[in-house]
Coordinates of C-alpha atoms in Angstrom, one line a residue:
M1 CA 35.8 -49.6 11.9
I2 CA 39.3 -50.9 13.5
E3 CA 37.6 -53.0 14.7
Q4 CA 35.2 -54.2 12.4
I5 CA 38.8 -55.0 10.7
F6 CA 41.6 -56.0 13.5
G7 CA 38.5 -57.4 16.4
N8 CA 39.7 -57.1 19.4
G9 CA 42.6 -58.0 19.7
L10 CA 46.1 -56.4 20.8
L11 CA 46.6 -55.4 17.2
S12 CA 43.3 -54.0 17.4
Q13 CA 45.3 -52.0 19.6
I14 CA 48.6 -51.6 18.1
V15 CA 46.6 -51.0 15.1
R16 CA 45.5 -47.4 16.8
I17 CA 49.1 -46.8 18.6
A18 CA 50.0 -46.4 15.2
L19 CA 47.4 -43.9 13.9
L20 CA 47.7 -42.3 16.9
V21 CA 51.7 -42.0 16.3
L22 CA 51.2 -41.0 12.5
C23 CA 49.1 -38.2 13.3
L24 CA 50.2 -36.3 16.0
Y25 CA 54.2 -36.8 14.0
P26 CA 54.2 -33.7 13.0
I27 CA 52.7 -32.3 15.8
G28 CA 55.7 -33.8 17.9
G29 CA 58.2 -33.4 15.2
A30 CA 57.8 -29.5 15.5
F31 CA 58.1 -29.2 19.5
F32 CA 60.9 -32.0 18.6
W33 CA 62.5 -29.8 16.5
F34 CA 62.1 -26.5 18.3
W35 CA 63.7 -28.4 22.0
G36 CA 66.1 -29.5 20.0
A37 CA 67.1 -25.9 18.7
L38 CA 67.3 -24.4 22.2
S39 CA 69.1 -27.1 23.3
Y40 CA 71.7 -26.9 20.5
K41 CA 71.9 -23.1 21.9
Y42 CA 72.4 -22.6 24.8
I43 CA 73.4 -27.1 25.5
K44 CA 75.4 -27.7 22.8
T45 CA 76.6 -24.3 21.1
N46 CA 80.4 -25.1 19.5
K47 CA 82.1 -22.8 20.1
R48 CA 83.6 -22.4 16.7
D49 CA 80.9 -21.5 15.5
D50 CA 81.6 -17.9 16.2
N51 CA 84.8 -17.8 17.5
W52 CA 87.6 -19.0 14.1
T53 CA 90.8 -18.1 14.1
N54 CA 92.2 -15.9 11.2
L55 CA 95.0 -18.9 10.0
D56 CA 98.1 -17.4 8.3
P57 CA 98.5 -18.1 4.1
S58 CA 101.5 -20.6 6.1
Q59 CA 99.0 -23.0 7.8
Q60 CA 96.3 -23.2 5.5
P61 CA 95.8 -26.4 4.0
F62 CA 95.2 -26.6 0.1
V63 CA 91.4 -27.1 -0.5
T64 CA 90.1 -27.9 -4.2
I65 CA 86.6 -26.1 -5.2
M66 CA 85.1 -28.3 -7.8
I67 CA 82.3 -27.1 -8.9
P68 CA 79.9 -29.6 -11.2
A69 CA 79.3 -27.5 -14.2
H70 CA 76.3 -29.2 -17.1
N71 CA 75.1 -26.3 -19.1
E72 CA 75.8 -23.6 -16.0
E73 CA 76.6 -20.1 -18.8
I74 CA 74.3 -17.8 -17.0
M75 CA 75.9 -18.5 -13.8
L76 CA 79.4 -19.7 -14.3
S77 CA 82.0 -16.3 -14.7
E78 CA 79.8 -14.8 -12.2
T79 CA 80.8 -18.0 -9.5
I80 CA 84.5 -18.2 -10.6
T81 CA 85.0 -14.9 -10.1
Y82 CA 83.4 -14.3 -6.6
L83 CA 85.0 -17.5 -5.3
F84 CA 89.3 -15.8 -7.4
D85 CA 88.1 -12.0 -5.9
N86 CA 86.9 -12.5 -2.6
L87 CA 87.2 -15.5 -0.5
N88 CA 89.5 -14.8 3.0
Y89 CA 92.0 -17.5 1.4
T90 CA 95.2 -17.6 -0.7
N91 CA 96.0 -21.5 -0.3
F92 CA 92.5 -23.2 -2.2
E93 CA 92.4 -24.4 -6.1
V94 CA 88.6 -24.9 -8.4
L95 CA 87.9 -28.1 -10.1
V96 CA 85.5 -27.2 -12.6
M97 CA 83.8 -30.7 -13.5
N98 CA 82.0 -30.2 -17.2
D99 CA 79.7 -33.1 -16.8
G100 CA 78.9 -33.1 -20.8
S101 CA 78.1 -29.7 -21.4
T102 CA 76.6 -28.7 -24.8
D103 CA 76.3 -25.0 -24.1
E104 CA 79.3 -22.2 -23.9
T105 CA 79.9 -23.8 -20.2
A106 CA 83.8 -25.2 -22.5
N107 CA 84.3 -22.0 -23.5
I108 CA 84.0 -19.8 -20.5
I109 CA 85.9 -22.0 -18.6
Q110 CA 88.8 -21.7 -21.2
K111 CA 88.8 -17.7 -20.9
L112 CA 88.6 -17.1 -17.4
Q113 CA 91.9 -19.7 -17.1
Y114 CA 93.6 -16.7 -18.4
K115 CA 93.1 -14.3 -15.8
Y116 CA 92.9 -17.5 -13.2
H117 CA 96.3 -19.2 -13.5
R118 CA 94.5 -21.7 -10.0
L119 CA 91.3 -23.1 -12.2
R120 CA 91.4 -26.6 -13.6
T121 CA 89.0 -28.3 -15.4
V122 CA 88.2 -32.2 -16.5
E123 CA 85.8 -32.2 -19.3
I124 CA 83.7 -35.0 -19.1
V125 CA 82.2 -36.2 -22.2
K126 CA 78.5 -37.9 -21.8
N127 CA 76.8 -36.9 -19.1
K128 CA 76.2 -39.2 -15.9
G129 CA 75.7 -36.9 -12.8
K130 CA 77.0 -35.1 -10.4
A131 CA 78.0 -37.4 -8.0
H132 CA 79.6 -39.2 -11.6
A133 CA 81.9 -36.0 -12.0
F134 CA 82.8 -36.4 -8.2
N135 CA 84.5 -40.0 -7.6
I136 CA 85.8 -38.6 -11.1
G137 CA 87.3 -34.6 -9.9
I138 CA 88.1 -36.3 -6.2
H139 CA 91.2 -37.7 -8.5
F140 CA 92.4 -34.9 -9.8
A141 CA 91.8 -32.9 -7.0
R142 CA 94.7 -31.7 -5.8
G143 CA 94.4 -30.8 -2.4
E144 CA 93.5 -32.9 0.9
Y145 CA 89.9 -30.7 1.1
I146 CA 87.4 -30.7 -1.4
L147 CA 84.6 -27.9 -0.8
S148 CA 81.7 -28.6 -2.8
N149 CA 80.3 -25.8 -4.9
D150 CA 77.1 -25.7 -7.0
A151 CA 77.9 -23.0 -10.1
D152 CA 74.4 -20.9 -8.5
T153 CA 76.2 -21.1 -5.0
I154 CA 78.6 -17.9 -3.4
P155 CA 79.8 -18.6 -0.2
E156 CA 80.8 -16.4 2.6
P157 CA 84.2 -14.4 1.6
D158 CA 85.2 -15.8 5.4
A159 CA 83.5 -19.6 5.1
L160 CA 87.4 -21.5 3.6
M161 CA 88.4 -20.7 7.0
K162 CA 86.0 -20.7 9.5
Y163 CA 84.9 -23.8 7.4
M164 CA 89.2 -25.2 8.2
N165 CA 88.7 -24.0 12.7
F166 CA 86.4 -27.2 12.6
F167 CA 89.7 -29.1 11.1
I168 CA 92.8 -28.2 12.8
H169 CA 92.3 -29.2 16.6
D170 CA 92.2 -32.6 18.4
Q171 CA 89.0 -32.9 18.4
D172 CA 88.3 -33.4 14.7
L173 CA 89.9 -35.7 13.5
N174 CA 86.6 -38.3 13.1
T175 CA 84.9 -35.2 11.4
A176 CA 83.8 -36.7 7.6
A177 CA 82.7 -32.7 6.0
V178 CA 81.4 -29.9 7.7
T179 CA 78.1 -27.8 5.7
A180 CA 77.1 -24.6 5.6
N181 CA 74.7 -22.6 5.9
M182 CA 71.8 -21.9 3.0
D183 CA 70.8 -18.4 2.8
V184 CA 68.0 -17.6 -0.2
Q185 CA 69.6 -15.1 -2.4
N186 CA 66.7 -14.7 -5.3
R187 CA 63.8 -13.6 -2.5
S188 CA 61.7 -11.0 -4.7
S189 CA 59.2 -13.6 -5.3
L190 CA 56.5 -14.9 -2.9
L191 CA 57.6 -18.3 -4.3
G192 CA 62.4 -17.3 -2.5
K193 CA 60.6 -15.3 0.3
S194 CA 58.9 -18.6 1.0
Q195 CA 61.0 -20.6 0.7
T196 CA 63.9 -18.8 2.7
V197 CA 61.2 -19.3 5.4
E198 CA 61.8 -23.2 4.8
F199 CA 65.5 -22.8 4.5
S200 CA 65.7 -21.3 8.1
S201 CA 63.1 -24.0 9.2
I202 CA 64.9 -27.0 7.6
V203 CA 68.4 -26.3 8.5
G204 CA 68.2 -23.6 11.4
V205 CA 66.6 -25.9 13.6
I206 CA 67.2 -29.6 11.9
K207 CA 69.9 -29.9 12.4
R208 CA 71.1 -27.9 14.3
S209 CA 68.6 -30.5 16.8
Q210 CA 70.5 -33.0 15.0
T211 CA 73.7 -32.5 16.1
A212 CA 72.4 -31.3 19.9
I213 CA 71.4 -34.8 20.1
N214 CA 74.0 -36.8 17.6
D215 CA 76.1 -34.0 17.2
S216 CA 75.8 -35.0 13.5
M217 CA 73.1 -35.0 10.8
Y218 CA 71.5 -36.6 8.7
A219 CA 72.1 -34.7 5.0
Y220 CA 74.8 -32.7 3.8
S221 CA 74.0 -29.8 1.2
G222 CA 75.1 -30.5 -1.8
A223 CA 75.4 -27.2 -3.3
N224 CA 78.7 -26.4 -0.3
T225 CA 80.2 -28.7 1.9
L226 CA 83.6 -29.2 2.9
Y227 CA 85.0 -33.1 2.8
Q228 CA 88.2 -34.0 4.4
K229 CA 89.0 -36.3 1.2
D230 CA 90.7 -40.1 2.4
F231 CA 87.0 -40.4 4.2
L232 CA 85.8 -39.4 0.3
I233 CA 87.7 -42.3 -0.3
G234 CA 87.1 -44.6 2.8
V235 CA 83.7 -44.8 2.1
G236 CA 84.2 -45.1 -1.7
G237 CA 83.2 -41.7 -3.0
F238 CA 79.7 -40.9 -4.2
R239 CA 77.3 -43.2 -4.6
Q240 CA 77.2 -42.7 -8.7
D241 CA 72.9 -44.1 -9.0
R242 CA 71.6 -42.0 -6.0
A243 CA 70.0 -39.0 -6.9
T244 CA 70.5 -37.3 -4.2
E245 CA 74.9 -37.7 -3.6
D246 CA 74.8 -35.4 -1.3
I247 CA 72.2 -37.5 1.6
S248 CA 73.6 -40.8 1.1
I249 CA 77.0 -40.3 1.9
A250 CA 76.5 -38.3 4.7
W251 CA 74.3 -41.5 6.2
D252 CA 77.6 -43.8 4.6
H253 CA 79.5 -41.6 7.0
Q254 CA 77.6 -41.9 9.3
V255 CA 78.3 -45.9 8.9
S256 CA 81.3 -45.8 8.7
G257 CA 81.6 -44.5 12.4
S258 CA 83.1 -41.2 11.3
V259 CA 81.4 -37.4 11.7
P260 CA 79.2 -35.1 9.6
R261 CA 78.9 -31.1 10.8
F262 CA 76.9 -28.1 10.2
A263 CA 78.3 -24.5 11.1
P264 CA 75.2 -22.9 10.9
N265 CA 77.3 -19.3 10.7
I266 CA 79.3 -20.0 7.9
I267 CA 76.5 -19.1 5.3
F268 CA 76.6 -19.7 1.6
H269 CA 74.2 -17.6 -0.9
M270 CA 71.9 -20.1 -3.6
N271 CA 69.3 -19.3 -6.5
V272 CA 66.5 -21.8 -4.8
P273 CA 63.9 -22.6 -7.5
E274 CA 61.6 -19.5 -8.9
T275 CA 58.2 -21.3 -10.2
L276 CA 56.1 -23.9 -9.3
G277 CA 56.8 -26.9 -11.7
D278 CA 60.9 -26.2 -10.9
L279 CA 60.1 -26.5 -6.7
F280 CA 58.5 -29.6 -7.9
K281 CA 61.2 -30.9 -9.3
Q282 CA 63.6 -30.3 -7.1
R283 CA 61.6 -31.7 -4.4
K284 CA 60.9 -35.2 -5.9
R285 CA 64.8 -35.2 -6.3
W286 CA 65.2 -34.2 -2.9
A287 CA 62.0 -36.8 -1.6
Q288 CA 63.6 -39.1 -3.6
G289 CA 67.2 -39.5 -2.6
G290 CA 65.7 -39.8 0.7
T291 CA 63.7 -43.3 0.2
E292 CA 66.9 -44.4 -1.5
V293 CA 68.8 -44.2 1.6
W294 CA 66.3 -45.4 3.8
L295 CA 66.0 -47.9 1.5
A296 CA 69.2 -48.9 1.8
N297 CA 69.7 -48.9 4.9
I298 CA 66.4 -50.7 6.1
H299 CA 68.5 -54.4 6.5
S300 CA 71.1 -52.8 8.6
F301 CA 69.9 -51.2 11.0
L302 CA 66.8 -53.9 11.5
L303 CA 69.4 -57.1 11.6
H304 CA 72.2 -55.1 13.3
P305 CA 69.8 -51.8 16.3
I306 CA 72.8 -52.0 18.0
K307 CA 75.8 -51.9 16.1
R308 CA 73.4 -48.6 14.5
R309 CA 72.1 -47.4 17.8
Y310 CA 74.2 -44.4 17.3
Q311 CA 72.6 -43.3 14.2
M312 CA 69.0 -45.1 15.3
S313 CA 67.5 -41.1 16.1
M314 CA 68.1 -40.4 12.4
F315 CA 67.0 -44.0 10.5
I316 CA 63.5 -43.8 12.9
D317 CA 63.5 -40.1 12.4
A318 CA 63.0 -41.6 7.7
T319 CA 60.4 -44.6 8.3
L320 CA 58.4 -42.2 10.2
S321 CA 58.3 -39.9 7.6
V322 CA 57.8 -41.8 4.6
V323 CA 54.9 -43.8 6.4
W324 CA 53.7 -40.8 6.9
A325 CA 53.6 -39.5 3.6
F326 CA 51.7 -42.9 2.4
F327 CA 49.1 -42.1 5.7
F328 CA 48.4 -38.4 4.8
V329 CA 48.1 -39.0 1.4
I330 CA 45.2 -41.9 2.0
S331 CA 44.1 -40.5 5.3
T332 CA 43.0 -37.2 3.0
V333 CA 41.3 -38.8 0.4
L334 CA 39.5 -41.3 3.1
F335 CA 38.7 -38.3 4.7
W336 CA 36.6 -36.6 1.8
A337 CA 35.1 -39.0 0.9
A338 CA 33.6 -39.4 4.5
I339 CA 32.1 -36.0 3.9
I340 CA 31.0 -36.2 0.7
W341 CA 28.6 -39.9 2.0
F342 CA 28.2 -38.2 4.6
L343 CA 25.8 -35.0 3.0
I344 CA 24.8 -37.7 -0.1
Q345 CA 23.4 -40.3 3.4
G346 CA 22.4 -36.6 5.4
D347 CA 24.8 -37.1 8.3
Y348 CA 25.4 -33.4 8.3
D349 CA 25.8 -33.5 11.8
Q350 CA 28.6 -36.3 11.3
A351 CA 29.6 -34.2 8.5
I352 CA 30.8 -31.5 10.4
L353 CA 32.1 -33.1 13.2
T354 CA 34.9 -34.8 11.1
V355 CA 35.5 -31.1 9.8
Y356 CA 35.4 -29.6 13.5
L357 CA 38.1 -32.7 14.3
S358 CA 40.2 -32.1 12.0
F359 CA 40.2 -28.4 12.5
I360 CA 41.4 -29.1 15.8
L361 CA 44.3 -31.1 14.4
V362 CA 44.7 -29.1 12.1
T363 CA 45.0 -26.0 14.4
F364 CA 47.9 -27.0 16.8
E365 CA 49.5 -28.5 13.2
L366 CA 49.8 -25.4 12.5
F367 CA 50.6 -23.6 15.9
A368 CA 53.4 -26.6 16.6
G369 CA 54.9 -25.8 13.1
S370 CA 55.0 -21.9 13.6
L371 CA 56.5 -22.7 16.8
Q372 CA 58.9 -23.9 14.7
L373 CA 59.5 -21.6 12.7
L374 CA 59.6 -18.8 14.4
T375 CA 62.2 -20.4 16.4
A376 CA 64.1 -20.9 13.4
L377 CA 63.1 -17.0 12.4
I378 CA 64.6 -15.5 15.7
L379 CA 67.8 -18.2 15.0
D380 CA 68.6 -18.0 11.9
H381 CA 71.0 -14.8 11.5
S382 CA 70.7 -13.3 15.4
G383 CA 66.5 -12.9 13.4
A384 CA 67.6 -11.3 10.9
K385 CA 64.7 -13.0 8.6
L386 CA 61.6 -12.1 11.5
K387 CA 60.2 -10.4 8.7
Y388 CA 59.5 -13.2 6.8
F389 CA 57.4 -14.4 9.4
P390 CA 53.4 -13.8 7.8
F391 CA 55.3 -16.2 5.1
A392 CA 55.7 -19.0 7.3
P393 CA 51.4 -20.4 6.7
L394 CA 52.0 -20.4 3.2
Y395 CA 55.1 -22.1 4.1
M396 CA 53.6 -24.9 6.2
L397 CA 51.3 -25.4 4.2
G398 CA 53.2 -26.2 0.6
Y399 CA 55.4 -28.0 3.1
W400 CA 52.6 -30.1 3.6
M401 CA 50.7 -30.2 0.4
V402 CA 54.4 -31.0 -1.8
N403 CA 56.5 -32.9 0.4
P404 CA 54.4 -36.1 0.9
L405 CA 52.9 -36.5 -2.3
T406 CA 56.7 -36.2 -3.8
I407 CA 58.2 -38.9 -1.4
I408 CA 55.4 -41.0 -2.9
A409 CA 55.4 -39.8 -7.1
T410 CA 59.8 -41.4 -6.3
F411 CA 58.5 -44.6 -4.1
I412 CA 58.7 -46.7 -6.4
P413 CA 62.0 -44.7 -8.8
A414 CA 64.1 -45.4 -5.2
V415 CA 63.2 -48.7 -4.6
K416 CA 64.4 -49.8 -8.6
T417 CA 68.0 -47.3 -7.4
V418 CA 68.2 -49.7 -4.9
L419 CA 67.5 -53.2 -6.6
G420 CA 70.4 -51.7 -8.7
K421 CA 68.0 -50.1 -11.8
G422 CA 69.1 -45.8 -10.8
S423 CA 70.9 -43.4 -12.5
G424 CA 72.3 -39.6 -11.1
T425 CA 72.4 -38.2 -14.2
W426 CA 71.3 -34.8 -14.4
E427 CA 69.6 -31.7 -15.5
S428 CA 70.3 -28.1 -14.3
P429 CA 67.6 -25.8 -13.1
K430 CA 66.9 -23.0 -15.3
R431 CA 69.3 -20.3 -13.7
Q432 CA 69.3 -16.7 -12.9
S433 CA 72.3 -14.1 -13.2
I434 CA 72.3 -13.1 -9.1
V435 CA 74.3 -10.2 -10.1
K436 CA 71.5 -8.9 -11.7

């Protein structure tokens, strides 16, 4: 078929190679992250992951913990109370950006201010999105460091102390921000258990691999990341029209020459979606955010490949991810169309052969993915999550279906955003009390 369309020349060979790369991308990617994670463990491991200094209060840099809040009445009180009562750190304040909330969020903040005098708030009349709230908060933050902390997120008690150990040494002068390791709090449902495996795969393997290769990474965790305020201001703050402010700011820091870092032994706990509808909405936002930064940076990488050589690996990976999403959906449609056509024509041998070859490819993909996930679960939390490995196949099959569908569904909105017609307005997902 390729010869019939493209002939037997150079173009035909290029198409063959491109199709082969796309077919093998999930397998090659899984092995790549597998070896990258092992490299981080045995070659690149930062001593501060395990050995960190407990700073005296007089030596602690001042930190502003910023919580963007839009209708967060369910979780906000628990989160603020936890931060003040449990953090092993003295020199900090909590600044809540009340982003046009219409529920009891403002009243909850007001009541808590009588109890916690280091709790401050800024009232934003109209909801214009998380990035907009952050950018306003930067100007009110008194700290030289800003910890982004979602309303449904609680960091471990030593989190701030551990974070600071990535900023206090001479070699840390160019560190723009440090992001922590995400842990799923609500694991009671099947969907929660599956996402526990997923976050270990993404955080436990991919970010370790990125750190091992580039001593950097492609995306912060918006739920809990400690930023140097000067580096936020240096890139013009967060992009307010983007679906995901955490991905875009990490790319902006990369391109500016500063360093985003990952700290796998700093743990924070968060709620994850518990319904398929909420999960799909979340993944659509993530997919759109990833596509937006890819589209926005294409010209920089193509026109200045030498200048952007240190970020080239993340650009290639993002490119393959977006292209593979379209390839996966198109090839899946063609596969089933071919099966139906062979059955209609009575060519059962060809139908069986097509299914057999596809089965071999999927088997290799499942093997490679399982190896990646097993490595993730062993490395993350010292193997404490190995009990969730039986949910790995559900994660892999679900992720392979959801990820390309969300990329395709949000591609046009992402293009509109890059063309200046985007909006960062947000709506908080349904929350569930962590204490309960």
